[in-house]
Tab-separated table of N, CA and C in Angstrom:
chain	number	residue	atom	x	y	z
A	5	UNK	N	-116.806	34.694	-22.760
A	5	UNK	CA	-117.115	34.390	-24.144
A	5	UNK	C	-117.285	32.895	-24.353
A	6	UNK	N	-116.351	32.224	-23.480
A	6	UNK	CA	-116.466	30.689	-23.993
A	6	UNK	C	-117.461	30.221	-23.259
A	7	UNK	N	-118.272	30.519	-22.481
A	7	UNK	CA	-119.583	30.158	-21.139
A	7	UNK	C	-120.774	30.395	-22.519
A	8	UNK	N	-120.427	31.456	-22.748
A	8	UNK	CA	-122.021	32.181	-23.645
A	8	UNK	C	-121.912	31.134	-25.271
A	9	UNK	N	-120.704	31.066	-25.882
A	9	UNK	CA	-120.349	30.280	-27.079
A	9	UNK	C	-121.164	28.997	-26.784
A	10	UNK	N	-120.284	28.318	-25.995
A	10	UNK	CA	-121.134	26.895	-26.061
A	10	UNK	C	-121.928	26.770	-25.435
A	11	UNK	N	-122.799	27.116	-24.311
A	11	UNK	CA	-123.859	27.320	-23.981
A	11	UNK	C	-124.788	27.708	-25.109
A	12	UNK	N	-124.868	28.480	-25.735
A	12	UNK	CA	-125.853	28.507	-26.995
A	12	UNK	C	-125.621	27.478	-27.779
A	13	UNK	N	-124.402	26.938	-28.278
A	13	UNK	CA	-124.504	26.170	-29.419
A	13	UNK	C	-124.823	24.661	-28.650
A	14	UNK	N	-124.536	24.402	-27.669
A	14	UNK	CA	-125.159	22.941	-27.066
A	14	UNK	C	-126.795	23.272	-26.711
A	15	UNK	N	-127.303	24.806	-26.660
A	15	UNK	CA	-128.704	24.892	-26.235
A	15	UNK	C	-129.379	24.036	-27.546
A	16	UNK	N	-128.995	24.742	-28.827
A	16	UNK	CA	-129.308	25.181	-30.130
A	16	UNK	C	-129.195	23.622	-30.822
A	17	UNK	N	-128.046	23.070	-30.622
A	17	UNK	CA	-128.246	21.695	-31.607
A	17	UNK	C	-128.447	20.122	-30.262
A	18	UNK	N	-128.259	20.465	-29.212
A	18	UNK	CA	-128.824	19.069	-28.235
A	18	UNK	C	-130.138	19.225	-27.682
A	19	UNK	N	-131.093	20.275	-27.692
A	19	UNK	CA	-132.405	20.346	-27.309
A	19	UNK	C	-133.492	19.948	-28.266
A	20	UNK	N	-132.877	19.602	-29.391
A	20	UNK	CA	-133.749	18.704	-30.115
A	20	UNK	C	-133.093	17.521	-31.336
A	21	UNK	N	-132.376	16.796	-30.532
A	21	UNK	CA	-131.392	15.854	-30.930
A	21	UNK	C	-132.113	14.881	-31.982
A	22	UNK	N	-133.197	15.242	-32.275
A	22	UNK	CA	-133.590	14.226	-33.608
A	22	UNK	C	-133.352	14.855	-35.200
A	23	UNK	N	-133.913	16.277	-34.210
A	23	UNK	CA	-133.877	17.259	-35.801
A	23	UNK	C	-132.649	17.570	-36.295
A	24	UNK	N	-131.647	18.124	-35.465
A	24	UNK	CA	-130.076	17.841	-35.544
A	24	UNK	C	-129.604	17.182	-36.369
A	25	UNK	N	-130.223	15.874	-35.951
A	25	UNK	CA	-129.261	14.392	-36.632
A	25	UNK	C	-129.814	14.059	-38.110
A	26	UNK	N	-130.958	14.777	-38.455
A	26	UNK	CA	-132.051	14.919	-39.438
A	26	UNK	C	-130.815	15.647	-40.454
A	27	UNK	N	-130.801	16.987	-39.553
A	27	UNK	CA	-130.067	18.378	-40.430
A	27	UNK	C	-128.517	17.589	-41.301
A	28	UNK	N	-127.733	17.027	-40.384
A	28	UNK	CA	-126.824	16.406	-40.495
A	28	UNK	C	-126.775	15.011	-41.564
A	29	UNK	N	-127.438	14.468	-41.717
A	29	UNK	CA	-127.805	13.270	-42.427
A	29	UNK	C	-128.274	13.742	-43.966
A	30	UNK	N	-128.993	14.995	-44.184
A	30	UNK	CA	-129.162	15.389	-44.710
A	30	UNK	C	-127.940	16.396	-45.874
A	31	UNK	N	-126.908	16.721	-44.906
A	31	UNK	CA	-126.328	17.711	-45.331
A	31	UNK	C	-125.722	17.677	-46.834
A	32	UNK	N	-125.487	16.282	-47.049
A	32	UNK	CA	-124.549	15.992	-48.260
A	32	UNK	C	-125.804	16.092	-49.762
A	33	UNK	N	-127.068	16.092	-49.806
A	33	UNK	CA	-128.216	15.830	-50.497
A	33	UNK	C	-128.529	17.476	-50.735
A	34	UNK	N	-129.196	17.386	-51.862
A	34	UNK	CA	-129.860	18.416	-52.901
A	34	UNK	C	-129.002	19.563	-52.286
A	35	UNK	N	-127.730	20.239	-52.589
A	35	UNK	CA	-127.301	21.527	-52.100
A	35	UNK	C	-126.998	21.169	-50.883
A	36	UNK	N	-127.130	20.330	-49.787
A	36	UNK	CA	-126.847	20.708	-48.097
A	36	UNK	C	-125.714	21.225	-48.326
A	37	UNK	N	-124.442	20.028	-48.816
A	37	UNK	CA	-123.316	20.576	-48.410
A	37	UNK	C	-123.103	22.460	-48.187
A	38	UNK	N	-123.342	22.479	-49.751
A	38	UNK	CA	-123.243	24.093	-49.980
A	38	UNK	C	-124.336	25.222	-48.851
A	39	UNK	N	-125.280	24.713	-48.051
A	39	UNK	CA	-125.824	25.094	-47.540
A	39	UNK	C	-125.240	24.889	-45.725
A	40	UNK	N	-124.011	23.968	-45.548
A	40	UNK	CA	-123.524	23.700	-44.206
A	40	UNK	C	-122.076	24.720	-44.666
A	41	UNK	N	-121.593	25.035	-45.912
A	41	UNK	CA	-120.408	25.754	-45.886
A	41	UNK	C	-121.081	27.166	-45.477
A	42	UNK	N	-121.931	27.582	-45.946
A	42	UNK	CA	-122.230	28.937	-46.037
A	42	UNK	C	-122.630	29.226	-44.319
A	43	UNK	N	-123.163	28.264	-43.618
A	43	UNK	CA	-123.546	28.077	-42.356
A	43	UNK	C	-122.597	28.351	-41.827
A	44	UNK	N	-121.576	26.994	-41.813
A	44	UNK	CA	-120.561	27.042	-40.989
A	44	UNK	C	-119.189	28.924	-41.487
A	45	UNK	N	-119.588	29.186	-42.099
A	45	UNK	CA	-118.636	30.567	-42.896
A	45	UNK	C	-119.478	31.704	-41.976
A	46	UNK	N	-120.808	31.548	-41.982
A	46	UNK	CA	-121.447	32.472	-40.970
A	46	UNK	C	-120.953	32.590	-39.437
A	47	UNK	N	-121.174	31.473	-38.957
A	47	UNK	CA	-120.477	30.887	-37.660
A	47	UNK	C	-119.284	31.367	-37.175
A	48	UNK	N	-118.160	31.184	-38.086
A	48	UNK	CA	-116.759	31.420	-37.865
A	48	UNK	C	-116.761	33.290	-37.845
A	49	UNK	N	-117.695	33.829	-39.190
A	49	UNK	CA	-117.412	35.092	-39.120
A	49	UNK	C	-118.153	35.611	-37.838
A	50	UNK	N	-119.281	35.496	-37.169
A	50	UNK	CA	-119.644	35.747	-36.064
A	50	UNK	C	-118.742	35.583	-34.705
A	51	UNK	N	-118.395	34.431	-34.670
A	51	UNK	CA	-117.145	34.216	-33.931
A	51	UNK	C	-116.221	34.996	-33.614
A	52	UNK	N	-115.325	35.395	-34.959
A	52	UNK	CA	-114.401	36.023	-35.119
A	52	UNK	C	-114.722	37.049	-34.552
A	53	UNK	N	-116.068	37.751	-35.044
A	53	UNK	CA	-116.279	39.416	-34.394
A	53	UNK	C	-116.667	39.829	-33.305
A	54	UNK	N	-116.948	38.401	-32.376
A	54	UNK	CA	-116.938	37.963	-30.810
A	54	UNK	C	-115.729	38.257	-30.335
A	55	UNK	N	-114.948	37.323	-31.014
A	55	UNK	CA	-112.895	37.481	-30.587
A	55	UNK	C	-112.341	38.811	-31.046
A	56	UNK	N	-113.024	39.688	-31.923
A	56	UNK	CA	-112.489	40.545	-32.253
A	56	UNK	C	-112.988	41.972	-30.814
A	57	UNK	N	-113.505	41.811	-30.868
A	57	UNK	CA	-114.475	42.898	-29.973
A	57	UNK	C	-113.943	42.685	-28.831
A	58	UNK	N	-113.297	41.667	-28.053
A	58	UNK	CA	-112.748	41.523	-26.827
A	58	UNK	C	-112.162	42.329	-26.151
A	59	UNK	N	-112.273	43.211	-24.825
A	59	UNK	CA	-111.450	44.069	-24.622
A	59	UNK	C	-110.348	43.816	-23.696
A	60	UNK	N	-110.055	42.673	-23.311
A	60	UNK	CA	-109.423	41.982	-22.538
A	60	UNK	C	-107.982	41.070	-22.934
A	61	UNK	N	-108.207	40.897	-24.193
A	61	UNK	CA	-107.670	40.350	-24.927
A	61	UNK	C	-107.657	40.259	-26.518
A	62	UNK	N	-106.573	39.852	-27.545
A	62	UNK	CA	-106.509	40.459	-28.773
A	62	UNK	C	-105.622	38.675	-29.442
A	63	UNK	N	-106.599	38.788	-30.179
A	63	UNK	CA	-106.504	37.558	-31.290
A	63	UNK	C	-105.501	37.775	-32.493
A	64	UNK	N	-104.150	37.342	-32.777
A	64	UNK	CA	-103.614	37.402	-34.008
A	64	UNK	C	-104.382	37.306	-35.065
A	65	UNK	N	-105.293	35.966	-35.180
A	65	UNK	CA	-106.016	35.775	-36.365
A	65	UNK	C	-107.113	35.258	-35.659
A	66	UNK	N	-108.260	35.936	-35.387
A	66	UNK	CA	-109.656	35.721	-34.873
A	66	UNK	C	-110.177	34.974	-36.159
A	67	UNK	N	-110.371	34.857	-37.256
A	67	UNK	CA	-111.139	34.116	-38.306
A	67	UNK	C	-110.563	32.694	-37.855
A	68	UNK	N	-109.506	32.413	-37.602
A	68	UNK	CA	-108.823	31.063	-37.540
A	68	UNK	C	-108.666	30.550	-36.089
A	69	UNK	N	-108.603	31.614	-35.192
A	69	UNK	CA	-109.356	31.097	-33.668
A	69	UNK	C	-110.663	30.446	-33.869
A	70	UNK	N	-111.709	31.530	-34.538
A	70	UNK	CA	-113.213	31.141	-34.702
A	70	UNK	C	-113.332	29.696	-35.422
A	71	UNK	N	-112.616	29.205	-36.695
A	71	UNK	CA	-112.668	28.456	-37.081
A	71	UNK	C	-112.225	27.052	-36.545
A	72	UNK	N	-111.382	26.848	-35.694
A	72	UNK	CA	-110.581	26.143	-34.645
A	72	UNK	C	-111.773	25.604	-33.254
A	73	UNK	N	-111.892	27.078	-32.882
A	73	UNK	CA	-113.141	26.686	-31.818
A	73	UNK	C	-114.283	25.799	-32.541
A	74	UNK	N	-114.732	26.344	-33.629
A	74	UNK	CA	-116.315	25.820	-34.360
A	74	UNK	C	-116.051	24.447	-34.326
A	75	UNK	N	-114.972	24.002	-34.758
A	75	UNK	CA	-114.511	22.655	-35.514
A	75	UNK	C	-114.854	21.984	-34.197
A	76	UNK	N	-113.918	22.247	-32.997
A	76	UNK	CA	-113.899	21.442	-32.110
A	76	UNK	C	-115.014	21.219	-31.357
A	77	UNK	N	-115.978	22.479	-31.381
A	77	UNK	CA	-117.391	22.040	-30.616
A	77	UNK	C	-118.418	21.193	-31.527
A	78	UNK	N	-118.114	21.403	-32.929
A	78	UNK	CA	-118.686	20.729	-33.705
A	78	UNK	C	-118.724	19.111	-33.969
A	79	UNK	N	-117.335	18.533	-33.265
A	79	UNK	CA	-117.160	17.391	-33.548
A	79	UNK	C	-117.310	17.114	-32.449
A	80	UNK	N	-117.641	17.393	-31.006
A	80	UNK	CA	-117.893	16.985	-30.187
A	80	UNK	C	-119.785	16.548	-30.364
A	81	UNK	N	-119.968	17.339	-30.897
A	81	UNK	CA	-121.399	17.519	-30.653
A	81	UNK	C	-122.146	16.055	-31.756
A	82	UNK	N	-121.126	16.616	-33.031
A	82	UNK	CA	-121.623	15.073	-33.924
A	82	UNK	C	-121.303	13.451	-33.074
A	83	UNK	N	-120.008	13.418	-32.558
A	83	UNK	CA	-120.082	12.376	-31.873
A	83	UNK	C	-121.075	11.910	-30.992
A	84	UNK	N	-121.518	13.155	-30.165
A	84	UNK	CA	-122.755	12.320	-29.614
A	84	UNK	C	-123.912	12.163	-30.422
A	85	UNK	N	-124.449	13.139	-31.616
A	85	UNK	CA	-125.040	12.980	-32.213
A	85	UNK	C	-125.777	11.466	-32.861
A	86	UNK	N	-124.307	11.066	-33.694
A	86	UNK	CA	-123.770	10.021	-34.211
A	86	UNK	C	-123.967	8.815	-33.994
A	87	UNK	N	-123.414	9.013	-32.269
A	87	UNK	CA	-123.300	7.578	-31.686
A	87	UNK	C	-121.979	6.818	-31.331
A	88	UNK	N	-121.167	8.027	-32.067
A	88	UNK	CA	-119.490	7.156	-31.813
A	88	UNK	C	-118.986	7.794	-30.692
A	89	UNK	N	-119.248	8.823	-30.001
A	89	UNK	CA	-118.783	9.240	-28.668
A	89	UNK	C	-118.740	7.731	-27.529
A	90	UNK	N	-117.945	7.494	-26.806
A	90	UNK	CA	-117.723	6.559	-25.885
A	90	UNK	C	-118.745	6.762	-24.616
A	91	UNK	N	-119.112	5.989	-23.573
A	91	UNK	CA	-119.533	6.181	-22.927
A	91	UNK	C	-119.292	7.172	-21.882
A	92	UNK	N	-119.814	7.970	-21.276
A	92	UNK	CA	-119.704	8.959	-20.473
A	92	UNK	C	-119.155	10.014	-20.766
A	93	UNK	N	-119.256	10.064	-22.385
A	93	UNK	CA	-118.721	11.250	-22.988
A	93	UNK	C	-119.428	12.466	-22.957
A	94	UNK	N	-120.891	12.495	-23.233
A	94	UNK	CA	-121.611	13.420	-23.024
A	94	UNK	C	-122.061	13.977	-21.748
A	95	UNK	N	-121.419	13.546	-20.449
A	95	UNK	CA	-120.997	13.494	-19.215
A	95	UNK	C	-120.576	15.274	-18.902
A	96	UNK	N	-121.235	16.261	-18.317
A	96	UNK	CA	-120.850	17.343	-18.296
A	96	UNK	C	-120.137	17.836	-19.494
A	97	UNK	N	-120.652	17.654	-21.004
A	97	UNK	CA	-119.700	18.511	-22.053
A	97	UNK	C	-119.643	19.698	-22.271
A	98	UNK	N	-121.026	19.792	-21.597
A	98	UNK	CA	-120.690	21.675	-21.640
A	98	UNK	C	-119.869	22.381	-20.162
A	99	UNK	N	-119.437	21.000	-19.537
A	99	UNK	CA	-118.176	22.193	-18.648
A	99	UNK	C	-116.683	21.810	-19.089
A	100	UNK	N	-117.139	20.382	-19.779
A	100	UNK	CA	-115.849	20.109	-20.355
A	100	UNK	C	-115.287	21.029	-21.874
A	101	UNK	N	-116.233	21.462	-23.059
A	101	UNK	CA	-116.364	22.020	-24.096
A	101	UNK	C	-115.482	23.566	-23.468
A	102	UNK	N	-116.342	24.227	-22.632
A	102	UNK	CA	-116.185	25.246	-21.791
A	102	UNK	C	-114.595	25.372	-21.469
A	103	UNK	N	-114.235	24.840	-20.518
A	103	UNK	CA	-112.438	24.197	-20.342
A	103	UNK	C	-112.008	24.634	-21.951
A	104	UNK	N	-111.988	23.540	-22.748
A	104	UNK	CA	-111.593	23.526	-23.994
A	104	UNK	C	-110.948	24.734	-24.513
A	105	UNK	N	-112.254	25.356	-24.768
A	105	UNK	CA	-112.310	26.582	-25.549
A	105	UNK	C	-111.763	28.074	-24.617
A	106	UNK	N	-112.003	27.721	-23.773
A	106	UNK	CA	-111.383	28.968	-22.833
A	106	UNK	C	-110.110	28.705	-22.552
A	107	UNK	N	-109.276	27.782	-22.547
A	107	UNK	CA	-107.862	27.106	-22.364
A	107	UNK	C	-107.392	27.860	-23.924
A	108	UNK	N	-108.315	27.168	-25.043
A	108	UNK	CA	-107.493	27.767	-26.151
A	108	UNK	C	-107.379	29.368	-26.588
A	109	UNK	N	-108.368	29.637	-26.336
A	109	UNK	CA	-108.509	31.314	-26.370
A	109	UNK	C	-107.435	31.709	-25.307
A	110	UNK	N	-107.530	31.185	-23.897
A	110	UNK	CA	-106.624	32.133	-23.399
A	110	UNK	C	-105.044	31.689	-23.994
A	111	UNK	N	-104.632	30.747	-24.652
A	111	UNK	CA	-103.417	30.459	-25.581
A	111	UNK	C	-103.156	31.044	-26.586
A	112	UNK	N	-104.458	31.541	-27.367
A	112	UNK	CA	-104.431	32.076	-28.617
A	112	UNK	C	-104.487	33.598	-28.419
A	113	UNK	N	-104.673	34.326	-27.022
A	113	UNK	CA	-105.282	35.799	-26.599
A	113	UNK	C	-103.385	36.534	-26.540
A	114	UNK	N	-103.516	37.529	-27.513
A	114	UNK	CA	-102.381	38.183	-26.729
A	114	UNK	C	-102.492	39.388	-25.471
């Protein structure tokens, strides 16, 4: 789950890193915000029904796993976005992101 998670979401917002930073810059203007909550509320509930469906393992609170994971790939991703990520940060992040999120799931998996 955590291979297929961020693998799409680093396909989806670093393969066209201008439009991204566009989407983002944008977000706070005419409605974005309200248009990045409803996004990001999609996200988490998809998530969740990823963590929920697991047959391997069982989530106390999958909405708040999902929400936990989103956050953290999310702020990885703005940092490089951004520009405030340090050097060699974007340095394998999708095996480092990967680690991350599969470390916390298997913490959060009963």
């Amino acid at each position: 789950m955590a291979v297929a998670l961020v693998s799409a979401f680093l396909r989806v917002k670093l393969s066209d890193p201008d439009a991204s930073k566009a989407l983002y810059a944008i977000a706070g203007e005419r409605g974005g915000a309200e248009l990045v909550i409803r996004g990001n509320n999609r996200m988490v509930a998809t998530i969740s029904e990823m963590l929920a469906s697991a047959r391997d393992a069982r989530f106390a609170d999958p909405v708040i796993t999902a929400a936990v994971t989103l956050s953290s790939i999310v702020g990885c991703v703005r940092a490089v976005l951004e520009g405030y990520a340090p050097p060699g940060f974007e340095d394998h992040l999708d095996r480092r992101l990967v680690l991350l999120v599969s470390a916390y799931f298997a913490a959060e998996a009963g």
